[in-house]
Amino acid sequence: MPHRLGPMQILPSPMKKFAADECVDYCIVGVGSAGGVLIQRLARAGLRVVGLEAGPFWDTEKDWVSDEKGSHELYWNDLRITGGTHPLALGANNSGKGVGGGSVHWAAFAPRFHPSDFRVYTEDGVGADWPISYWDLKPYYELLEREIPVAGPAWFPWGDPHGHPYGPHPLGGVGDVLVRGCTKLGIRSVAGGPVAILSASHGDRPHCIYRGFCLQGCKVGAKASTLITHVPDAITHGAEIRAHSMASRISLREDGRVDGVVYFDREGKEHFQRARAVIVSGYAIETPRLLLNSACPGHRHGLANSSGTLGKYLMAQAGNVVAGRFEELIRLYKAPPAHALSEEFYETDPRRGFARGFAVQTVGPLPVAFAKQMTAAMGAWGWGMRRVMMDYNHWATLGVLGEILPWEDNRVELADEKDQHGLPVAKVTFNLHDNDKKLIEFGKNKVMEIMWAAGAKQVVQESRFAHLVGAVRMGSDPSMSVVDKFGRTHDIPNLFVCDGSILPTQGSANPGLTIQALAARTADYLIQQGDATFFSNRRDLTEPGIRYDLSPPYTRFKGNPRIA
């Protein structure tokens, strides 16, 4: 039987299998948002590459169901320890396990970061500056918006104003609430995206049918994930992806260079994949955990941790959900959860009394998630919960997406507890600081004001967090960061990190598009460097120049003309 990635999409077969003792060019740990883009480009360039993925290689027709509870296995549900003054909920909210990673169950909002996000310390005196600018990443934003692709408004007025390559989605009931409330208050908003969900059929993927199961793994194939956008092309060009392969340790030679990855297969048997270079793309918890678990002589506090910053400066975004009850029908599920937003409060306004800002976005929880929110927001239980759920179709939900700053005490460490392979699990500590608390208070009150202005008869809110990034910081100063501007670790010349963990700050935009754009840029750099990546200790930090020929088929220069 063919391995299906959607109703019309089939995994290329057969997939190349490298011999057990064969040394590949690159071993990529984690085939998610970043790893999926990296493995596709490196394979298309003719490099020998293996991707190790801890979770399954999803067959969407067999493994995915249009059901909230039945989608639980999409998430990273292994043991993790969480603590701090504001402990993070880990699992379904912020990480995936399986080929495609978190991109399988993201909401697919795909806004860009703003130019100011790369200069937070210079402009606002908080956080950190990136070692690159927005303009370094802009051509990759434009490239990935076509590859995913992104549907959205013809004109997006915030940050670096721009259009989108594919037309916007129709406005759902929740989007109508956001636009109506913002309009009443004189706040600019946009509708129909930007979202990585097809508004029309594209290649071998059908268009969205607007049933609201975006977070459960899109069986329709309309929502982008690297499982369906980049992985098939990687396999066509000779990449091997090994599912159920849990990396336990990166091996370091006596000369200070890595030479491969030790991993466990599905049966718990240990293997070693030799490689001329290693790229870790496990995201903001598993990436620092692997590097810390790879401690060895000369790196007793973890690989690439001479700065002492490995695991530190973990960030989550404020993700408060504001719910409003309306007399008219809303039907939360009748649209992509992500389809309208405002970034009017994104930048720092000194009059507010705190640095940085937030976005206002539609969210569309299905009934189980909505019930959880109502338990937290209004203490609904028993008959009270049944009464609320009878009105499910009359509720609308809007989200705050706020920038929490990078703080050293927010971190990933190794716990005493161990997983099924005997590896120390991650201990995640998270605390809100004064600036964060002020931002969250202002943001939730503003969104509640928008909800009232839209005509809600009752308004409640739930405090929560979203989108983990950081903990393997990118920077120019090796004493203050783990990797350079191309993700190469400062300490080990053939060890790279490329995923959301390298972000120095996070802005108020969903990070998925930025993570994939960074992966495409890193791939261009590695390809341009050639064998120097494997053998030279010299660091050439020259921008590589964008490679348009590495895009997956039928995506290059497709879509609407761009508005200049």
Coordinates of C-alpha atoms in Angstrom, one line a residue:
M1 CA 0.0 0.0 0.0
P2 CA 1.3 3.5 -0.8
H3 CA 2.3 5.8 2.1
R4 CA -0.1 8.7 1.9
L5 CA 0.6 12.3 2.9
G6 CA -2.8 13.5 1.9
P7 CA -5.8 12.5 -0.2
M8 CA -3.9 13.2 -3.4
Q9 CA -0.3 13.1 -2.2
I10 CA 1.9 9.9 -1.9
L11 CA 5.3 9.6 -0.4
P12 CA 8.0 9.0 -3.1
S13 CA 9.1 5.4 -3.0
P14 CA 11.5 3.7 -2.5
M15 CA 13.4 5.9 0.0
K16 CA 17.2 5.6 -0.1
K17 CA 18.7 3.6 2.7
F18 CA 22.3 4.3 3.7
A19 CA 24.4 1.4 5.0
A20 CA 24.8 1.1 8.7
D21 CA 28.5 2.0 8.6
E22 CA 28.3 4.6 5.8
C23 CA 29.4 8.1 6.7
V24 CA 27.0 10.8 5.3
D25 CA 27.6 14.4 4.8
Y26 CA 25.0 15.7 7.2
C27 CA 23.1 14.0 10.0
I28 CA 20.1 16.2 11.0
V29 CA 18.5 15.6 14.4
G30 CA 14.8 16.4 14.1
V31 CA 12.7 16.6 10.9
G32 CA 10.3 19.4 11.9
S33 CA 9.9 22.9 10.7
A34 CA 13.6 23.7 10.3
G35 CA 14.8 20.1 9.8
G36 CA 12.3 19.5 7.0
V37 CA 13.5 22.5 5.0
L38 CA 17.2 21.7 5.6
I39 CA 17.0 18.1 4.5
Q40 CA 15.1 19.0 1.4
R41 CA 17.6 21.6 0.3
L42 CA 20.8 19.7 1.2
A43 CA 19.5 16.6 -0.6
R44 CA 18.5 18.6 -3.7
A45 CA 22.0 20.0 -3.8
G46 CA 23.3 16.5 -4.0
L47 CA 24.6 16.0 -0.5
R48 CA 24.2 12.7 1.4
V49 CA 21.9 13.4 4.3
V50 CA 20.1 11.4 7.0
G51 CA 17.4 12.8 9.2
L52 CA 16.7 11.3 12.6
E53 CA 13.2 11.8 13.9
A54 CA 12.1 10.6 17.3
G55 CA 8.5 10.2 16.3
P56 CA 6.6 8.4 13.5
F57 CA 6.7 8.9 9.8
W58 CA 3.0 9.9 9.5
D59 CA 0.7 8.2 7.0
T60 CA -2.0 10.9 7.1
E61 CA -4.8 8.5 5.9
K62 CA -4.0 5.8 8.5
D63 CA -2.6 7.8 11.4
W64 CA -4.6 11.0 11.6
V65 CA -8.2 11.4 12.6
S66 CA -10.6 14.4 12.7
D67 CA -10.9 14.3 16.4
E68 CA -9.4 16.3 19.2
K69 CA -8.6 13.4 21.6
G70 CA -7.5 11.1 18.7
S71 CA -4.9 13.7 17.7
H72 CA -3.0 13.5 21.0
E73 CA -0.1 11.5 19.6
L74 CA 0.9 14.3 17.4
Y75 CA 2.5 16.1 20.4
W76 CA 5.7 15.5 22.4
N77 CA 4.1 13.7 25.4
D78 CA 7.3 12.2 26.9
L79 CA 8.1 13.2 30.5
R80 CA 9.4 16.7 31.1
I81 CA 9.7 18.6 34.4
T82 CA 8.3 22.1 34.5
G83 CA 8.6 24.8 37.3
G84 CA 9.3 28.4 38.1
T85 CA 6.9 31.1 39.2
H86 CA 4.8 30.7 36.0
P87 CA 5.3 27.0 35.0
L88 CA 4.7 26.3 31.3
A89 CA 2.2 23.7 30.1
L90 CA 4.3 21.4 27.9
G91 CA 3.2 19.0 25.2
A92 CA 0.3 19.8 22.9
N93 CA 0.8 23.5 23.2
N94 CA 4.3 23.8 21.9
S95 CA 6.0 20.8 20.4
G96 CA 5.5 17.9 18.1
K97 CA 6.8 14.4 17.7
G98 CA 6.9 12.8 14.3
V99 CA 8.0 13.8 10.8
G100 CA 6.9 17.5 10.3
G101 CA 7.3 18.2 14.0
G102 CA 5.2 21.0 15.4
S103 CA 4.3 22.2 11.9
V104 CA 1.9 19.2 11.8
H105 CA -0.3 20.8 14.5
W106 CA 0.5 24.5 14.3
A107 CA -2.3 26.9 13.6
A108 CA -0.3 28.0 10.5
F109 CA -0.4 31.8 11.1
A110 CA 2.6 32.9 9.1
P111 CA 3.4 36.6 9.7
R112 CA 7.0 37.9 9.4
F113 CA 9.0 39.4 12.2
H114 CA 9.3 43.1 12.1
P115 CA 12.6 44.9 11.4
S116 CA 12.6 46.1 15.0
D117 CA 12.6 42.5 16.3
F118 CA 16.2 42.1 15.1
R119 CA 17.3 45.3 17.0
V120 CA 15.5 45.1 20.3
Y121 CA 18.4 46.1 22.5
T122 CA 19.5 48.9 20.2
E123 CA 16.0 50.3 19.8
D124 CA 14.5 49.6 23.2
G125 CA 17.3 48.9 25.6
V126 CA 16.0 45.4 26.5
G127 CA 16.6 41.9 25.3
A128 CA 19.3 41.3 22.7
D129 CA 20.1 42.2 19.1
W130 CA 20.3 39.5 16.5
P131 CA 23.6 39.1 14.5
I132 CA 21.6 39.5 11.3
S133 CA 19.0 42.1 10.2
Y134 CA 15.5 41.7 8.9
W135 CA 16.9 42.6 5.4
D136 CA 19.2 39.5 5.5
L137 CA 16.1 37.4 6.0
K138 CA 13.6 39.2 3.8
P139 CA 14.4 37.3 0.5
Y140 CA 13.9 34.0 2.5
Y141 CA 10.6 35.2 3.8
E142 CA 9.5 35.9 0.3
L143 CA 10.8 32.5 -0.9
L144 CA 9.1 30.5 1.9
E145 CA 5.9 32.4 1.5
R146 CA 5.7 30.8 -2.0
E147 CA 7.0 27.4 -1.0
I148 CA 4.6 26.7 1.8
P149 CA 2.6 28.7 0.4
V150 CA 1.0 31.6 2.4
A151 CA -2.4 33.0 1.6
G152 CA -3.1 36.5 2.9
P153 CA -4.2 40.0 2.3
A154 CA -2.8 41.9 -0.7
W155 CA -1.4 44.5 1.6
F156 CA -0.1 43.9 5.1
P157 CA 0.6 47.3 6.7
W158 CA 2.9 46.6 9.6
G159 CA 6.6 46.0 10.0
D160 CA 8.0 45.9 6.5
P161 CA 4.7 46.4 4.6
H162 CA 4.1 43.7 1.9
G163 CA 1.6 41.5 0.1
H164 CA 1.2 37.8 -0.1
P165 CA 1.5 35.4 -3.0
Y166 CA -1.9 33.8 -2.7
G167 CA -5.3 35.3 -2.2
P168 CA -6.9 35.6 1.3
H169 CA -9.4 33.2 2.9
P170 CA -13.0 34.2 3.4
L171 CA -13.8 35.8 6.7
G172 CA -15.2 33.4 9.4
G173 CA -17.4 34.4 12.3
V174 CA -14.5 34.9 14.7
G175 CA -12.6 37.0 12.2
D176 CA -15.7 39.1 11.7
V177 CA -15.7 39.7 15.5
L178 CA -12.1 40.8 15.4
V179 CA -12.6 43.1 12.4
R180 CA -15.8 44.5 13.8
G181 CA -14.4 45.3 17.2
C182 CA -11.2 46.8 15.9
T183 CA -13.1 48.9 13.4
K184 CA -15.3 50.3 16.2
L185 CA -12.2 51.3 18.1
G186 CA -10.3 52.7 15.1
I187 CA -7.7 49.9 15.2
R188 CA -6.4 48.6 11.8
S189 CA -6.8 44.9 11.1
V190 CA -6.4 42.4 8.2
A191 CA -8.4 39.4 7.3
G192 CA -7.9 36.2 5.4
G193 CA -4.4 35.5 6.7
P194 CA -1.4 35.5 6.5
V195 CA -1.8 31.7 7.0
A196 CA 0.0 28.7 5.5
I197 CA -3.3 27.1 4.3
L198 CA -4.4 26.8 0.7
S199 CA -7.2 29.1 -0.4
A200 CA -7.1 27.3 -3.7
S201 CA -5.8 24.0 -4.9
H202 CA -2.0 23.9 -5.4
G203 CA -0.1 21.1 -7.1
D204 CA -1.2 17.8 -5.5
R205 CA -2.8 19.5 -2.5
P206 CA -6.5 20.4 -2.3
H207 CA -7.9 23.7 -1.0
C208 CA -9.1 24.2 2.6
I209 CA -12.7 23.1 3.3
Y210 CA -13.1 25.2 6.4
R211 CA -14.0 22.6 9.0
G212 CA -11.6 23.8 11.7
F213 CA -9.4 20.8 12.4
C214 CA -6.2 22.6 11.6
L215 CA -4.5 21.8 15.0
Q216 CA -5.3 18.1 14.7
G217 CA -3.2 17.3 11.7
C218 CA -4.9 18.4 8.4
K219 CA -6.2 15.2 6.7
V220 CA -7.3 17.4 3.8
G221 CA -3.7 18.4 3.0
A222 CA -4.6 22.1 2.7
K223 CA -2.5 23.2 5.7
A224 CA 1.2 23.3 5.2
S225 CA 3.6 21.2 7.2
T226 CA 7.1 20.2 6.2
L227 CA 5.8 16.6 6.1
I228 CA 3.9 17.5 2.9
T229 CA 5.7 20.7 1.6
H230 CA 9.4 19.7 1.8
V231 CA 10.0 16.1 2.9
P232 CA 8.7 14.5 -0.3
D233 CA 11.2 16.4 -2.4
A234 CA 14.0 15.5 0.0
I235 CA 13.2 11.8 -0.5
T236 CA 13.0 12.2 -4.2
H237 CA 16.5 13.6 -4.2
G238 CA 18.1 10.8 -2.1
A239 CA 17.6 11.8 1.6
E240 CA 16.9 9.2 4.2
I241 CA 14.6 9.9 7.1
R242 CA 14.6 7.4 10.0
A243 CA 11.5 7.6 12.1
H244 CA 11.4 6.4 15.7
S245 CA 15.1 7.3 16.1
M246 CA 15.7 9.1 19.4
A247 CA 19.1 10.9 19.4
S248 CA 20.9 10.3 22.7
R249 CA 24.3 11.8 22.2
I250 CA 26.5 13.7 19.7
S251 CA 29.9 12.1 19.4
L252 CA 33.0 14.2 19.5
R253 CA 36.4 13.2 18.2
E254 CA 39.7 13.9 19.9
D255 CA 40.4 16.7 17.4
G256 CA 37.4 18.6 18.6
R257 CA 35.1 17.9 15.7
V258 CA 31.9 15.9 15.8
D259 CA 31.7 12.7 13.9
G260 CA 28.1 11.5 14.3
V261 CA 25.1 10.8 16.4
V262 CA 24.2 8.0 18.8
Y263 CA 20.5 7.1 18.7
F264 CA 18.0 4.5 19.9
D265 CA 15.6 2.8 17.4
R266 CA 12.0 1.8 18.1
E267 CA 13.0 -1.3 19.9
G268 CA 15.5 0.5 22.1
K269 CA 18.6 -0.8 20.3
E270 CA 21.5 1.7 20.1
H271 CA 23.0 2.8 16.8
F272 CA 25.6 5.2 15.6
Q273 CA 25.2 7.3 12.4
R274 CA 28.6 8.6 11.2
A275 CA 28.5 12.1 9.6
R276 CA 30.9 14.7 8.5
A277 CA 28.7 17.4 10.1
V278 CA 25.8 17.4 12.4
I279 CA 22.8 19.8 12.5
V280 CA 20.5 19.8 15.6
S281 CA 17.0 20.8 14.8
G282 CA 15.1 19.5 17.8
Y283 CA 13.5 22.8 18.9
A284 CA 13.7 24.8 22.1
I285 CA 13.6 22.0 24.7
E286 CA 15.0 18.9 23.0
T287 CA 17.9 20.7 21.3
P288 CA 19.5 22.1 24.5
R289 CA 18.7 18.8 26.2
L290 CA 20.6 16.8 23.6
L291 CA 23.6 19.2 23.8
L292 CA 23.6 19.0 27.6
N293 CA 23.3 15.2 27.5
S294 CA 26.3 15.1 25.1
A295 CA 28.7 16.4 27.8
C296 CA 32.2 14.9 27.5
P297 CA 35.8 15.6 28.4
G298 CA 36.5 19.2 27.4
H299 CA 32.8 19.9 27.3
R300 CA 31.7 18.8 30.7
H301 CA 28.8 21.3 30.9
G302 CA 27.4 20.3 27.5
L303 CA 28.6 20.5 23.9
A304 CA 29.2 24.1 22.6
N305 CA 28.6 25.6 26.1
S306 CA 31.8 27.5 26.7
S307 CA 29.7 30.6 27.1
G308 CA 27.6 29.0 29.8
T309 CA 24.4 30.2 28.0
L310 CA 23.3 26.8 26.7
G311 CA 19.7 26.3 27.9
K312 CA 19.3 29.9 29.1
Y313 CA 17.1 32.7 27.7
L314 CA 14.2 30.4 26.9
M315 CA 11.2 32.3 25.8
A316 CA 7.5 31.7 25.5
Q317 CA 5.0 34.2 24.1
A318 CA 2.1 35.5 26.2
G319 CA -1.0 33.7 24.7
N320 CA -4.0 34.9 26.8
V321 CA -7.3 33.8 25.2
V322 CA -10.2 36.2 25.5
A323 CA -13.7 34.7 25.0
G324 CA -16.9 36.6 24.3
R325 CA -20.5 35.3 24.1
F326 CA -22.7 36.8 21.4
E327 CA -26.4 36.6 20.8
E328 CA -25.8 35.7 17.1
L329 CA -24.2 32.5 15.9
I330 CA -20.4 32.6 15.6
R331 CA -19.4 29.0 15.0
L332 CA -15.8 28.9 16.1
Y333 CA -14.9 25.9 13.8
K334 CA -16.2 27.4 10.5
A335 CA -12.8 28.8 9.3
P336 CA -9.1 28.2 9.9
P337 CA -8.4 29.2 13.5
A338 CA -5.8 31.6 12.1
H339 CA -7.3 34.0 9.6
A340 CA -7.5 37.6 11.0
L341 CA -5.2 39.7 13.1
S342 CA -4.0 43.2 14.1
E343 CA -0.4 44.1 14.8
E344 CA -1.3 47.7 15.7
F345 CA 0.2 47.2 19.2
Y346 CA 3.4 45.3 18.1
E347 CA 6.0 48.1 18.6
T348 CA 7.1 49.8 21.8
D349 CA 5.0 52.7 22.9
P350 CA 6.6 54.5 25.9
R351 CA 3.2 55.7 27.0
R352 CA 2.2 52.2 28.0
G353 CA 5.0 51.9 30.6
F354 CA 6.6 48.7 29.2
A355 CA 8.9 47.7 26.3
R356 CA 7.8 45.9 23.1
G357 CA 4.2 44.8 22.3
F358 CA 1.7 42.2 21.2
A359 CA -0.6 41.1 18.3
V360 CA -4.3 40.3 18.4
Q361 CA -5.3 37.2 16.6
T362 CA -8.2 34.9 16.0
V363 CA -8.2 31.5 17.6
G364 CA -10.8 28.8 17.0
P365 CA -10.7 26.1 19.8
L366 CA -12.8 23.0 19.1
P367 CA -15.1 21.8 21.9
V368 CA -12.7 19.9 24.1
A369 CA -10.1 22.8 24.0
F370 CA -12.9 25.3 24.5
A371 CA -14.2 23.4 27.6
K372 CA -10.7 23.5 29.1
Q373 CA -10.5 27.3 28.5
M374 CA -13.9 27.8 30.2
T375 CA -12.7 25.8 33.2
A376 CA -9.8 28.2 33.6
A377 CA -11.5 31.4 32.5
M378 CA -14.8 31.1 34.6
G379 CA -14.5 28.0 36.7
A380 CA -17.2 26.2 34.7
W381 CA -17.8 22.7 35.9
G382 CA -20.6 20.1 36.1
W383 CA -24.0 21.5 35.0
G384 CA -22.4 25.0 34.6
M385 CA -20.0 23.5 32.0
R386 CA -22.9 21.8 30.2
R387 CA -24.7 25.1 30.0
V388 CA -21.7 26.9 28.6
M389 CA -21.1 24.1 26.0
M390 CA -24.7 24.3 24.9
D391 CA -23.8 27.9 23.8
Y392 CA -20.5 26.9 22.1
N393 CA -21.6 28.2 18.7
H394 CA -22.3 31.6 20.3
W395 CA -18.8 32.2 21.6
A396 CA -15.9 33.9 19.9
T397 CA -12.2 33.7 21.0
L398 CA -9.4 36.1 20.3
G399 CA -5.8 35.7 21.4
V400 CA -3.1 38.0 22.7
L401 CA 0.3 37.1 21.3
G402 CA 2.8 39.1 23.3
E403 CA 6.5 39.4 23.4
I404 CA 8.1 38.1 26.6
L405 CA 11.7 39.2 26.9
P406 CA 14.7 36.8 27.1
W407 CA 15.7 36.4 30.7
E408 CA 18.7 34.3 31.9
D409 CA 16.6 32.6 34.6
N410 CA 14.2 31.1 32.1
R411 CA 16.0 28.0 31.1
V412 CA 16.2 24.3 30.2
E413 CA 18.4 22.1 32.4
L414 CA 18.7 18.3 32.9
A415 CA 16.4 16.8 35.5
D416 CA 17.2 13.9 37.8
E417 CA 14.4 11.9 36.2
K418 CA 15.1 9.8 33.1
D419 CA 13.1 8.7 30.1
Q420 CA 12.5 5.2 28.7
H421 CA 16.0 5.2 27.2
G422 CA 17.7 6.1 30.5
L423 CA 18.4 9.7 29.3
P424 CA 17.9 12.6 31.7
V425 CA 14.8 14.5 30.7
A426 CA 14.5 18.3 30.4
K427 CA 13.7 20.5 33.4
V428 CA 12.1 23.7 32.2
T429 CA 12.0 26.8 34.5
F430 CA 9.9 29.8 33.6
N431 CA 9.3 33.1 35.4
L432 CA 7.5 36.3 34.4
H433 CA 9.3 39.6 35.1
D434 CA 7.9 43.0 35.6
N435 CA 7.9 44.1 32.0
D436 CA 6.2 40.9 31.0
K437 CA 3.5 41.3 33.5
K438 CA 2.7 44.8 32.5
L439 CA 2.6 43.8 28.8
I440 CA 0.2 40.9 29.5
E441 CA -2.1 43.0 31.6
F442 CA -2.3 45.8 29.0
G443 CA -2.7 43.2 26.2
K444 CA -5.5 41.2 27.7
N445 CA -7.4 44.4 28.7
K446 CA -7.1 45.7 25.2
V447 CA -8.4 42.5 23.6
M448 CA -11.3 42.4 26.1
E449 CA -12.1 46.0 25.0
I450 CA -12.1 44.8 21.4
M451 CA -14.5 42.0 22.3
W452 CA -16.9 44.3 24.1
A453 CA -16.8 46.7 21.1
A454 CA -17.7 43.9 18.8
G455 CA -21.0 43.4 20.7
A456 CA -20.2 40.6 23.2
K457 CA -22.7 40.2 26.0
Q458 CA -20.2 38.4 28.3
V459 CA -16.4 38.4 28.2
V460 CA -13.9 36.2 30.1
Q461 CA -10.2 35.4 29.7
E462 CA -7.7 32.5 30.2
S463 CA -4.0 33.1 31.0
R464 CA -1.7 30.9 28.9
F465 CA 1.5 30.8 26.9
A466 CA 2.5 29.8 23.4
H467 CA 5.4 29.2 21.1
L468 CA 8.6 28.2 22.9
V469 CA 11.8 29.6 21.4
G470 CA 15.4 30.4 22.5
A471 CA 17.8 28.5 24.9
V472 CA 20.6 28.1 22.2
R473 CA 21.1 31.7 21.5
M474 CA 22.5 33.1 18.2
G475 CA 25.0 35.9 18.5
S476 CA 28.2 37.5 17.4
D477 CA 29.9 37.3 20.8
P478 CA 31.0 33.7 21.7
S479 CA 31.0 34.6 25.4
M480 CA 27.3 35.5 25.2
S481 CA 25.8 33.0 22.7
V482 CA 26.1 29.4 21.5
V483 CA 25.9 29.7 17.7
D484 CA 26.9 32.3 15.1
K485 CA 24.6 33.9 12.5
F486 CA 24.5 30.8 10.4
G487 CA 23.8 28.4 13.3
R488 CA 27.4 27.1 13.5
T489 CA 28.4 26.5 17.2
H490 CA 31.2 28.8 18.3
D491 CA 33.0 25.9 19.9
I492 CA 32.8 23.1 17.4
P493 CA 33.2 24.0 13.7
N494 CA 31.2 21.2 12.2
L495 CA 28.3 21.2 14.7
F496 CA 25.3 23.4 13.8
V497 CA 22.0 24.2 15.4
C498 CA 19.0 25.4 13.2
D499 CA 15.6 25.7 14.8
G500 CA 13.6 28.0 17.0
S501 CA 16.1 27.6 19.8
I502 CA 18.6 29.9 18.2
L503 CA 16.3 33.0 18.2
P504 CA 17.7 35.8 20.4
T505 CA 14.3 37.4 20.7
Q506 CA 10.8 36.4 19.5
G507 CA 8.7 39.5 18.6
S508 CA 4.9 39.2 18.7
A509 CA 4.7 37.1 15.5
N510 CA 4.2 33.4 15.3
P511 CA 7.7 32.0 14.8
G512 CA 7.1 29.2 12.2
L513 CA 7.8 31.2 9.0
T514 CA 10.9 32.8 10.5
I515 CA 12.2 29.3 11.6
Q516 CA 11.8 28.0 8.0
A517 CA 13.3 31.1 6.5
L518 CA 16.4 30.7 8.7
A519 CA 16.7 27.0 7.7
A520 CA 16.6 27.9 4.0
R521 CA 19.3 30.6 4.6
T522 CA 21.5 28.1 6.6
A523 CA 21.2 25.5 3.8
D524 CA 22.3 28.1 1.2
Y525 CA 25.3 28.8 3.5
L526 CA 26.3 25.2 4.0
I527 CA 26.0 24.4 0.3
Q528 CA 28.1 27.5 -0.6
Q529 CA 30.8 26.5 1.9
G530 CA 31.1 23.0 0.4
D531 CA 33.8 20.8 2.0
A532 CA 35.1 23.7 4.1
T533 CA 32.2 22.9 6.5
F534 CA 33.7 19.5 7.1
F535 CA 37.4 20.2 7.3
S536 CA 38.2 23.9 7.9
N537 CA 38.2 25.7 11.2
R538 CA 38.1 29.1 9.4
R539 CA 34.8 30.9 9.7
D540 CA 33.6 32.6 6.6
L541 CA 30.6 34.7 7.5
T542 CA 29.9 36.0 4.0
E543 CA 26.2 36.0 3.1
P544 CA 25.8 33.0 0.7
G545 CA 23.4 34.5 -1.9
I546 CA 19.9 33.1 -2.3
R547 CA 19.4 29.8 -4.2
Y548 CA 16.1 29.9 -6.0
D549 CA 16.8 26.6 -7.7
L550 CA 16.5 24.7 -4.5
S551 CA 12.8 25.3 -4.0
P552 CA 10.4 22.3 -4.2
P553 CA 8.8 21.8 -7.6
Y554 CA 6.0 24.0 -8.8
T555 CA 6.6 26.7 -6.1
R556 CA 9.3 28.9 -7.6
F557 CA 8.0 32.4 -8.6
K558 CA 4.4 31.1 -8.4
G559 CA 1.5 33.1 -7.0
N560 CA 0.3 36.7 -7.4
P561 CA 2.6 39.5 -8.5
R562 CA 3.9 41.3 -5.4
I563 CA 2.9 44.8 -4.5
A564 CA 6.1 46.9 -4.2

